[in-house]
Coordinates of C-alpha atoms and ligand atoms in Angstrom, one line a residue:
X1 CA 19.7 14.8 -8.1
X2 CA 17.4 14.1 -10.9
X3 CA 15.6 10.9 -10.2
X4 CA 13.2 9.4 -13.1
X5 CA 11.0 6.9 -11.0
X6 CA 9.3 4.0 -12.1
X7 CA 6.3 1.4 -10.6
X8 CA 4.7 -1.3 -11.9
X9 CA 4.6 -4.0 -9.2
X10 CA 0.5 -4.3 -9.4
X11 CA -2.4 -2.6 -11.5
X12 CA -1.0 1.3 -11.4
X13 CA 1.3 2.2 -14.0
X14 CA 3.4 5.0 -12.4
X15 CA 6.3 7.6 -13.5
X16 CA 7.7 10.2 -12.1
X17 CA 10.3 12.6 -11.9
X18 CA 11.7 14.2 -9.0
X19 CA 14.9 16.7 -8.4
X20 CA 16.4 17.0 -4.7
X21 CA 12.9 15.5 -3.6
X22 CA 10.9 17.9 -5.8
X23 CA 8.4 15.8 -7.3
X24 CA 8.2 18.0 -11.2
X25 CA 6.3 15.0 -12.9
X26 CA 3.9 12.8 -11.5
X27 CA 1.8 10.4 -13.6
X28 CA -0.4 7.6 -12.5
X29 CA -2.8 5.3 -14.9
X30 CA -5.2 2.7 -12.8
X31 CA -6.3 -0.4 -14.6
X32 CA -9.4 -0.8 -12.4
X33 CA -11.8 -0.7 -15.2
X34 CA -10.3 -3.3 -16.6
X35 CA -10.0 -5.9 -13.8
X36 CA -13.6 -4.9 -12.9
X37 CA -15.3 -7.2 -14.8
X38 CA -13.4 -10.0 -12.7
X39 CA -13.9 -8.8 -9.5
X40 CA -10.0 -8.6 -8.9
X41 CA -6.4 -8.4 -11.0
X42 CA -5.9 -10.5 -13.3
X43 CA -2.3 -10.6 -14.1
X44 CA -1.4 -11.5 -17.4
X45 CA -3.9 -8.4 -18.6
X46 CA -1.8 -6.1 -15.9
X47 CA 1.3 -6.9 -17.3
X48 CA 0.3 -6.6 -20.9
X49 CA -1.2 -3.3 -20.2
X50 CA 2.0 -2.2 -17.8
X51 CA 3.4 -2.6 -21.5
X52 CA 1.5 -0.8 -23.7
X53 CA 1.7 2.0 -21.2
X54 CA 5.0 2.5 -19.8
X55 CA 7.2 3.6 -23.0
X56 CA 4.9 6.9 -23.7
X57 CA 4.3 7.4 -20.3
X58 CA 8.2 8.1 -19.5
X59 CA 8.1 10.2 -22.2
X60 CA 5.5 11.6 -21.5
X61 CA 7.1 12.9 -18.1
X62 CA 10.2 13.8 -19.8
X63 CA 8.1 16.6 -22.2
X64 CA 6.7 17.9 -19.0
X65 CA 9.7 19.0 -17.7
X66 CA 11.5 19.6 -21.2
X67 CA 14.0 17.2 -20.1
X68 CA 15.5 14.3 -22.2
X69 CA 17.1 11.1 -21.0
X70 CA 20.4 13.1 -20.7
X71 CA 18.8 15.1 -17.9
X72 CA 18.6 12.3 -15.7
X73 CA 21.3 11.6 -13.3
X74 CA 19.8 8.2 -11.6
X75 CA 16.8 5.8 -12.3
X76 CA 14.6 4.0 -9.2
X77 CA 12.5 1.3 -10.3
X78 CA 10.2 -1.3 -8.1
X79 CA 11.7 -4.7 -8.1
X80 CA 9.7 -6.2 -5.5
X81 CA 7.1 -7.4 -4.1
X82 CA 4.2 -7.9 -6.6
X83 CA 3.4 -9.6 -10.1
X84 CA 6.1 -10.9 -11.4
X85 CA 5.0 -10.4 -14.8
X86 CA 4.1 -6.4 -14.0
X87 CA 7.5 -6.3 -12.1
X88 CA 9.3 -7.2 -14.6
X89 CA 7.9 -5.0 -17.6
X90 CA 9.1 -1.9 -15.3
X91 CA 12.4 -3.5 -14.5
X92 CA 13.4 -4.4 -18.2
X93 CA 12.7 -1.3 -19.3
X94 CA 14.3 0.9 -16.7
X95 CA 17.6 -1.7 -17.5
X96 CA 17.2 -0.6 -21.1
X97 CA 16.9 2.9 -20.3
X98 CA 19.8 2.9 -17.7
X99 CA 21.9 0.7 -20.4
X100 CA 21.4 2.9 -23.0
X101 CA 21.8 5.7 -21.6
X102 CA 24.8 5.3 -18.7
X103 CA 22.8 6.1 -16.6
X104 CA 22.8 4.7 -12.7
X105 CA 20.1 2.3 -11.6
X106 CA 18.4 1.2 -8.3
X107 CA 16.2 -1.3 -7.7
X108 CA 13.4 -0.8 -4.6
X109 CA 11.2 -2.8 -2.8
X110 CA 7.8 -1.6 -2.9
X111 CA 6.7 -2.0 1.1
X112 CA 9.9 0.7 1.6
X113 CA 8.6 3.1 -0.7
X114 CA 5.3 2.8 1.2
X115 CA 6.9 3.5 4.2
X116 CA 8.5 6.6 3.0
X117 CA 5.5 7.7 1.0
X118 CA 5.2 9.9 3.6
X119 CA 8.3 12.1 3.1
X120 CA 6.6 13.8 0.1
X121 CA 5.0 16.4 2.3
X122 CA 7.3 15.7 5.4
X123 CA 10.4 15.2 4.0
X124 CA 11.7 15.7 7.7
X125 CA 9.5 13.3 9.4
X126 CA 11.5 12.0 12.4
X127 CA 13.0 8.5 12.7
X128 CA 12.3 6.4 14.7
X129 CA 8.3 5.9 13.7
X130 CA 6.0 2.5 13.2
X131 CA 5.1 2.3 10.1
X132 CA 2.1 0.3 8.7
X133 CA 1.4 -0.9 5.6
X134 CA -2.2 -1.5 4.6
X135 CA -2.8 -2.4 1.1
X136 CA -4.4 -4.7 -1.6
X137 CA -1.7 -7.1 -0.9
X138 CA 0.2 -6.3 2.1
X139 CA -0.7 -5.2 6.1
X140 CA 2.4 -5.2 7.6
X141 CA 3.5 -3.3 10.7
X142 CA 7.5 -1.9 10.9
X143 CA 9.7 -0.6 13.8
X144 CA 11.3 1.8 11.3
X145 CA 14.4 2.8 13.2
X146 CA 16.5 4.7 10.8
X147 CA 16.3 4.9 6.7
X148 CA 17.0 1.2 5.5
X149 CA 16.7 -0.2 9.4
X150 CA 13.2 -1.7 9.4
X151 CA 12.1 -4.3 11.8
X152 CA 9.0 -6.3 11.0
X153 CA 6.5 -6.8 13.9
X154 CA 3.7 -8.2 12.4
X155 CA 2.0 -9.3 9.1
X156 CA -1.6 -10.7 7.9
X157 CA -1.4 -14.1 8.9
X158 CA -4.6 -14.6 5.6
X159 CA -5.8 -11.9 3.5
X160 CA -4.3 -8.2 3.6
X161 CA -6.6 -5.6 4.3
X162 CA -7.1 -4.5 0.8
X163 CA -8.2 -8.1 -0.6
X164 CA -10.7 -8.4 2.3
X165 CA -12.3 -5.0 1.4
X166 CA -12.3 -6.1 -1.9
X167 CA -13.6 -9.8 -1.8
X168 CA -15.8 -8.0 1.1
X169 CA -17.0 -5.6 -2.3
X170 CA -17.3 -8.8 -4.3
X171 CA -20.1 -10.4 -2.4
X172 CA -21.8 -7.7 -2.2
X173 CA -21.6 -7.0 -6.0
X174 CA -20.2 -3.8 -6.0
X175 CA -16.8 -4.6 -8.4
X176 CA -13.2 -3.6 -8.1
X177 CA -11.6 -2.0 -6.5
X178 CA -13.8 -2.1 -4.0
X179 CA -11.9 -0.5 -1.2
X180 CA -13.1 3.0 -2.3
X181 CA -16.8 1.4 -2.9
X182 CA -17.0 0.1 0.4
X183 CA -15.9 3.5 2.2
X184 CA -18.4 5.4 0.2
X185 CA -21.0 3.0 1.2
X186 CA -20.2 2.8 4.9
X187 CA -20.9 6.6 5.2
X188 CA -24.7 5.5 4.8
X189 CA -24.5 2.6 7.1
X190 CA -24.3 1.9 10.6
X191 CA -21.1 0.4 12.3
X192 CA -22.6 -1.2 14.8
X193 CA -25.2 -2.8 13.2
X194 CA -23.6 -6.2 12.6
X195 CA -21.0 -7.1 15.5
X196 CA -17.8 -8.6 14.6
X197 CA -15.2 -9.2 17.2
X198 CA -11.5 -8.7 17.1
X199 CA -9.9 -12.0 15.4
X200 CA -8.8 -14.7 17.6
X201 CA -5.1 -15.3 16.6
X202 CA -3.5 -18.4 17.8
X203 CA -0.3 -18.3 19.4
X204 CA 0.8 -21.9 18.1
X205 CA 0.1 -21.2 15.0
X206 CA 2.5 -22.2 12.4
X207 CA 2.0 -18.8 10.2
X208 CA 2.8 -16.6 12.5
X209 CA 5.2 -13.4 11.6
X210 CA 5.2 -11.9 15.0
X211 CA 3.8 -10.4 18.1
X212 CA 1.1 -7.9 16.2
X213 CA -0.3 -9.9 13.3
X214 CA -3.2 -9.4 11.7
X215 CA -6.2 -11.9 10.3
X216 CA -9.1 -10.4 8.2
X217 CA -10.3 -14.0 6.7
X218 CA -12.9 -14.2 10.1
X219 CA -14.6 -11.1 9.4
X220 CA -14.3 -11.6 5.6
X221 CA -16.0 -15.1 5.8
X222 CA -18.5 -13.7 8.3
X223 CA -19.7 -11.2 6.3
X224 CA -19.9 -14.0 3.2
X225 CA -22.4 -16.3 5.5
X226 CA -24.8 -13.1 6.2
X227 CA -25.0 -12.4 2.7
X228 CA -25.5 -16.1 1.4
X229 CA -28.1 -15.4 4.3
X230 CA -30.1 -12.8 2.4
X231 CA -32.4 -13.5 -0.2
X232 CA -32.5 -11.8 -3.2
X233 CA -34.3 -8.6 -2.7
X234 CA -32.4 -7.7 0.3
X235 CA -33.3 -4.5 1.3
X236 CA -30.0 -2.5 0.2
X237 CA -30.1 -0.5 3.5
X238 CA -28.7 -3.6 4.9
X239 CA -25.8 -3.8 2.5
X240 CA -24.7 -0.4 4.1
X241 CA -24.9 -1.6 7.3
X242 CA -22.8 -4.4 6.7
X243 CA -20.5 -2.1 4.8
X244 CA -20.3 -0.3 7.9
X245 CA -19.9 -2.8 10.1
X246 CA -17.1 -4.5 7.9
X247 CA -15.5 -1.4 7.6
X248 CA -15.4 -0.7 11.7
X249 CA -13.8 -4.3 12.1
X250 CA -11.0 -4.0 9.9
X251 CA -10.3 -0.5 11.2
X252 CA -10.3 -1.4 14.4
X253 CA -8.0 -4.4 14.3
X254 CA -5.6 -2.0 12.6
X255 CA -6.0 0.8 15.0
X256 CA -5.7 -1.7 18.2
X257 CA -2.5 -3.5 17.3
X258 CA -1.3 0.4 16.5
X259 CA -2.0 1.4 19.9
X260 CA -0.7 -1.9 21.4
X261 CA 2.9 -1.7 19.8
X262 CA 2.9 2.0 20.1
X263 CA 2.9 1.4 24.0
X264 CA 5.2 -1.5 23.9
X265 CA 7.8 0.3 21.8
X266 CA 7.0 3.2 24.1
X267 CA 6.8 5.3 19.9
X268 CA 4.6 8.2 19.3
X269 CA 5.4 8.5 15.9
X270 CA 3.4 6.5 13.8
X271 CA 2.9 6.4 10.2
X272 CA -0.1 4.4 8.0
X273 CA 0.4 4.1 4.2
X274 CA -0.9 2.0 1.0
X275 CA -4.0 1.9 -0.6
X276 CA -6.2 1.4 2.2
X277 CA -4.5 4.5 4.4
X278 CA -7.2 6.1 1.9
X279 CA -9.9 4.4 4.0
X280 CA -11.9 7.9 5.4
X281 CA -13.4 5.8 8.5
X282 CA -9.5 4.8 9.0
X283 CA -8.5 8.2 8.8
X284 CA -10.9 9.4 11.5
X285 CA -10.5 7.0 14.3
X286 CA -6.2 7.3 13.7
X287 CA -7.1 11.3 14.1
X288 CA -9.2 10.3 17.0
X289 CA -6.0 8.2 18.4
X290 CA -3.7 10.6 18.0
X291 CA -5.7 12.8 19.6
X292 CA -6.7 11.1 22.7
X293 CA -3.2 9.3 23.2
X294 CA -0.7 12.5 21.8
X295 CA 0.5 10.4 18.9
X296 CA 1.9 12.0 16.1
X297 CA 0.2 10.3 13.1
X298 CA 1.5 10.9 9.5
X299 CA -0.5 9.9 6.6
X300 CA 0.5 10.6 3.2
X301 CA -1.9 12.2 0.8
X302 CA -4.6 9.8 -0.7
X303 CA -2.4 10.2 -4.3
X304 CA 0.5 8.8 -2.4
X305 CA -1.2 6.0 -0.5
X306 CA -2.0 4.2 -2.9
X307 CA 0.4 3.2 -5.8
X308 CA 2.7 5.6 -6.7
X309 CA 6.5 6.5 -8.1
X310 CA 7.0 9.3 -6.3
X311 CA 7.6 7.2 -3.2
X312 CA 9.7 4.7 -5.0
X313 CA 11.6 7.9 -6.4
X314 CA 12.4 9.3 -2.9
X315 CA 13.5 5.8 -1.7
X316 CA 15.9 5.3 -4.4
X317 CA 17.2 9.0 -4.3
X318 CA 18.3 8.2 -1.2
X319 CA 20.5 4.9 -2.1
X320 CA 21.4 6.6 -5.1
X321 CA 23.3 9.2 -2.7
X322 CA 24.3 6.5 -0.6
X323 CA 26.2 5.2 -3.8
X324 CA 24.1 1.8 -4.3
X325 CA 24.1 0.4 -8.0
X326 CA 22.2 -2.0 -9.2
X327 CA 23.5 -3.5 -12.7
X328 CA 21.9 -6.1 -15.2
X329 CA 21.8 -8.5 -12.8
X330 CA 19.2 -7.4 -11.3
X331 CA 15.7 -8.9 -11.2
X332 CA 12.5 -9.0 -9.9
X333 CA 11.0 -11.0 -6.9
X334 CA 7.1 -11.4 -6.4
X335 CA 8.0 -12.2 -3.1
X336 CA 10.2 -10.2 -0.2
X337 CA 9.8 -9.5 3.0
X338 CA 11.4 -6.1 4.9
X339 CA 12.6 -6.2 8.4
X340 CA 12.7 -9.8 8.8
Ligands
KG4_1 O1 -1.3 0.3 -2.2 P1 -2.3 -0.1 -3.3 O2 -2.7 0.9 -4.3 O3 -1.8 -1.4 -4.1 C1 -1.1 -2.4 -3.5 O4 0.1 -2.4 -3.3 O5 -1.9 -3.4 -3.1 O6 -3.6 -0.7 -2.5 C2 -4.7 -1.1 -3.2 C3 -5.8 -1.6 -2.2 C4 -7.0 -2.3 -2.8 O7 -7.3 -3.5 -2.2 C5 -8.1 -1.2 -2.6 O8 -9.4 -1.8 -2.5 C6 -7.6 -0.6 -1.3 O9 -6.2 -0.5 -1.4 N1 -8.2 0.7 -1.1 C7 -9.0 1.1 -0.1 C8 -9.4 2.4 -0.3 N2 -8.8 2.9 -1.4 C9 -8.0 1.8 -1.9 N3 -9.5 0.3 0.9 C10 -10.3 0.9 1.8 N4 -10.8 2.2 1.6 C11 -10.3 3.0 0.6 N5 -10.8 4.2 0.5
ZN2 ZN1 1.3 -0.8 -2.8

C-alpha cells in the first residue's frame, strides 16, 4: 500500500512516503533555530512555520518518487497529542488532500507512532514488548501487548524528560534544544560529580498515573539552586560536571523503573523511543542492561527517535489494512492519553 505520511504535532515538519513499509521518501525540517532564541517552542511561530512548510514539502516527496497524488492509495496524519495549532495545520491539509483527491484517511496518535518507530528496521519486532516513550513532552511507559493493545504503566508525574533536559540547557545558557547540547557536554563531565538521588514519589499523591511514574522537576530544580549558586565566572568545567551529573540522574530513573516493570511483567523485550532515546549516555547504560539482564532492547535509529512520519506512516498503514476511516469529522486533540 502506498502510504503518504504526515507530522506536525510539535516543531518538526515531517513527510513521508512509504509502500508495503518501504520508506521511498523521507523528509524532516526542525525549527530549532528558530525557537532558540526563546529557550523553548513557542507555538504560534510553530504552527505558522508548519504552514509555510508543509504544501512544498508533500510535493516535494511526491517528485522524489515520480508519483502524483493519484499514486497514493491512503493518507496517515498525527492528530494527537501536541500543539493544537501545529496539529491542526497537518490535519487540514491532509483532509484537503484526502477530499480532493478520494483518497482514504487515518488519523494517529503521536505516542503510537513512537512506539512503532521501531518497526522501520525491525518490522518483525515481537509483541508483547514495554515500550517507553521519552521525549520533549512525553515519558510514558506501555505494556504493549499486541498492535493497538497498549496499557499505560506509568507517566511523568511534572516535566517529561525532554523539557527537563532542556530547561536543564536553559540555565545553563546553552539554548534549544538542548537535549543534544547537554549529551555533547556530558561526554566532558563527570557523572558523579554532583549526586542527585532517585525522586521520592509519593504514593498519595493525587497526580499519580500508575505504579512506574516518573518525576524530573527534583533534579531539574536541584540543578537550578547550584547554578543560582555560582557566580559569574564559574569555571565551565563545572557546567560539564553538572551536565554529567544531570544527565546520569535522568538516565537512571529511566533505566530503573525499566528494569523494575521488566521483572514485574516478567518482559524481555523492551523498546525506548522519542527524542531523548537519542540520549548517547541512555543508549549505553540500556546496552549495558540488556547486557547484564538478557533483555532484548530495540531502539530506533536517532532519525526515527525523534519526530518523524515514517513512524506515523507505518502506524496508519496498518489501520489502513485493518479498514479504519477517518472522514471530515475528524480533529485534532492537544491532549490524549494511550493505554489508559
Ligand atoms: O520526540 P521529540 O523529537 O519531540 C517530542 O515529541 O517532544 O523529542 C524532542 C525532545 C527535546 O526535549 C530534546 O531536547 C530531546 O528530545 N532530545 C534529547 C536528545 N536529542 C533530543 N535529549 C537528550 N539527549 C539527546 N541526544
Ligand atoms: Zn514526539
Amino acid at each position: 500500500m502506498r502510504i503518504l505520511a504526515i507530522e506536525t504535532s510539535c516543531d518538526e515538519t515531517a513527510v513521508a512516503l512509504l509502500d508495503d513499509g518501504k520508506v521511498l521518501a523521507d523528509l524532516i525540517a526542525t525549527q530549532g533555530e528558530l525557537h532558540s532564541p526563546y529557550g523553548g517552542i513557542v507555538p504560534e511561530l510553530a504552527s505558522r512555520r508548519q504552514m509555510e512548510l508543509l504544501p512544498s514539502m508533500v510535493a516535494d516527496a511526491l517528485a522524489q518518487c515520480g508519483w502524483s497524488m493519484a499514486d497514493i492509495e491512503g493518507i496517515a496524519v498525527t492528530r494527537a497529542p501536541g500543539l493544537i495549532g501545529a496539529l491542526l495545520v497537518g490535519l487540514s491539509f491532509a483532509k484537503a488532500l484526502a477530499f480532493a483527491n478520494g483518497t482514504p484517511l487515518v488519523g494517529v496518535n503521536h505516542l503510537e507512532g513512537h512506539l512503532h518507530a521501531v518497526r522501520v528496521e525491525h518490522p518483525e519486532f515481537a509483541y508483547p514488548y514495554l515500550g517507553l516513550v521519552v521525549s520533549g513532552g512525553h515519558t510514558s511507559l506501555y505494556h504493549v501487548r499486541a498492535f493497538g493493545d497498549y496499557r499505560l504503566l506509568g507517566a511523568t508525574r511534572d516535566d517529561a524528560a525532554g523539557e527537563a533536559f532542556d530547561k536543564v540547557a536553559k540555565l545553563l545558557g546553552l539554548g534549544y534544544p538542548g537535549g543534544p547540547l547537554i549529551d555533547r557536554l556530558a561526554t566532558q563531565g563527570e557523572p558523579t560529580a554532583f549526586r542527585f538521588g532517585p525522586p521520592k514519589l509519593d504514593p498519595d499523591a493525587v497526580f499519580q498515573v500508575g505504579e512506574y511514574d516518573f518525576s524530573f522537576s527534583g533534579v531539574k530544580t536541584a540543578v537550578a539552586r547550584i547554578v543560582q549558586g555560582w557566580n559569574k565566572n564559574a569555571n565551565t568545567s563545572r557546567h560539564s560536571d553538572l551536565a554529567a551529573s544531570f544527565q546520569a540522574a535522568v538516565v537512571d530513573q529511566l533505566c530503573r523503573r525499566l528494569h523494575q516493570a521488566a521483572r514485574a511483567y516478567n518482559c524481555s523485550r523492551l523498546v525506548v523511543s522519542g527524542g531523548v532515546a537519542a540520549n548517547q549516555g541512555l543508549r549505553q547504560r540500556l546496552g549495558d542492561l540488556a547486557q547484564k539482564e538478557g533483555y532484548q532492547i530495540a531502539m530506533p535509529p536517532i532519525r526515527y527517535c525523534t519526530d518523524n512520519a515514517v513512524m506515523i506512516g507505518i502506524v496508519g498503514a496498518e489501520y489502513l489494512a485493518r479498514g479504519v476511516r477517518h472522514g471530515p469529522e475528524l480533529n485534532a486533540a492537544a491532549v490524549e492519553e494511550l493505554g489508559r
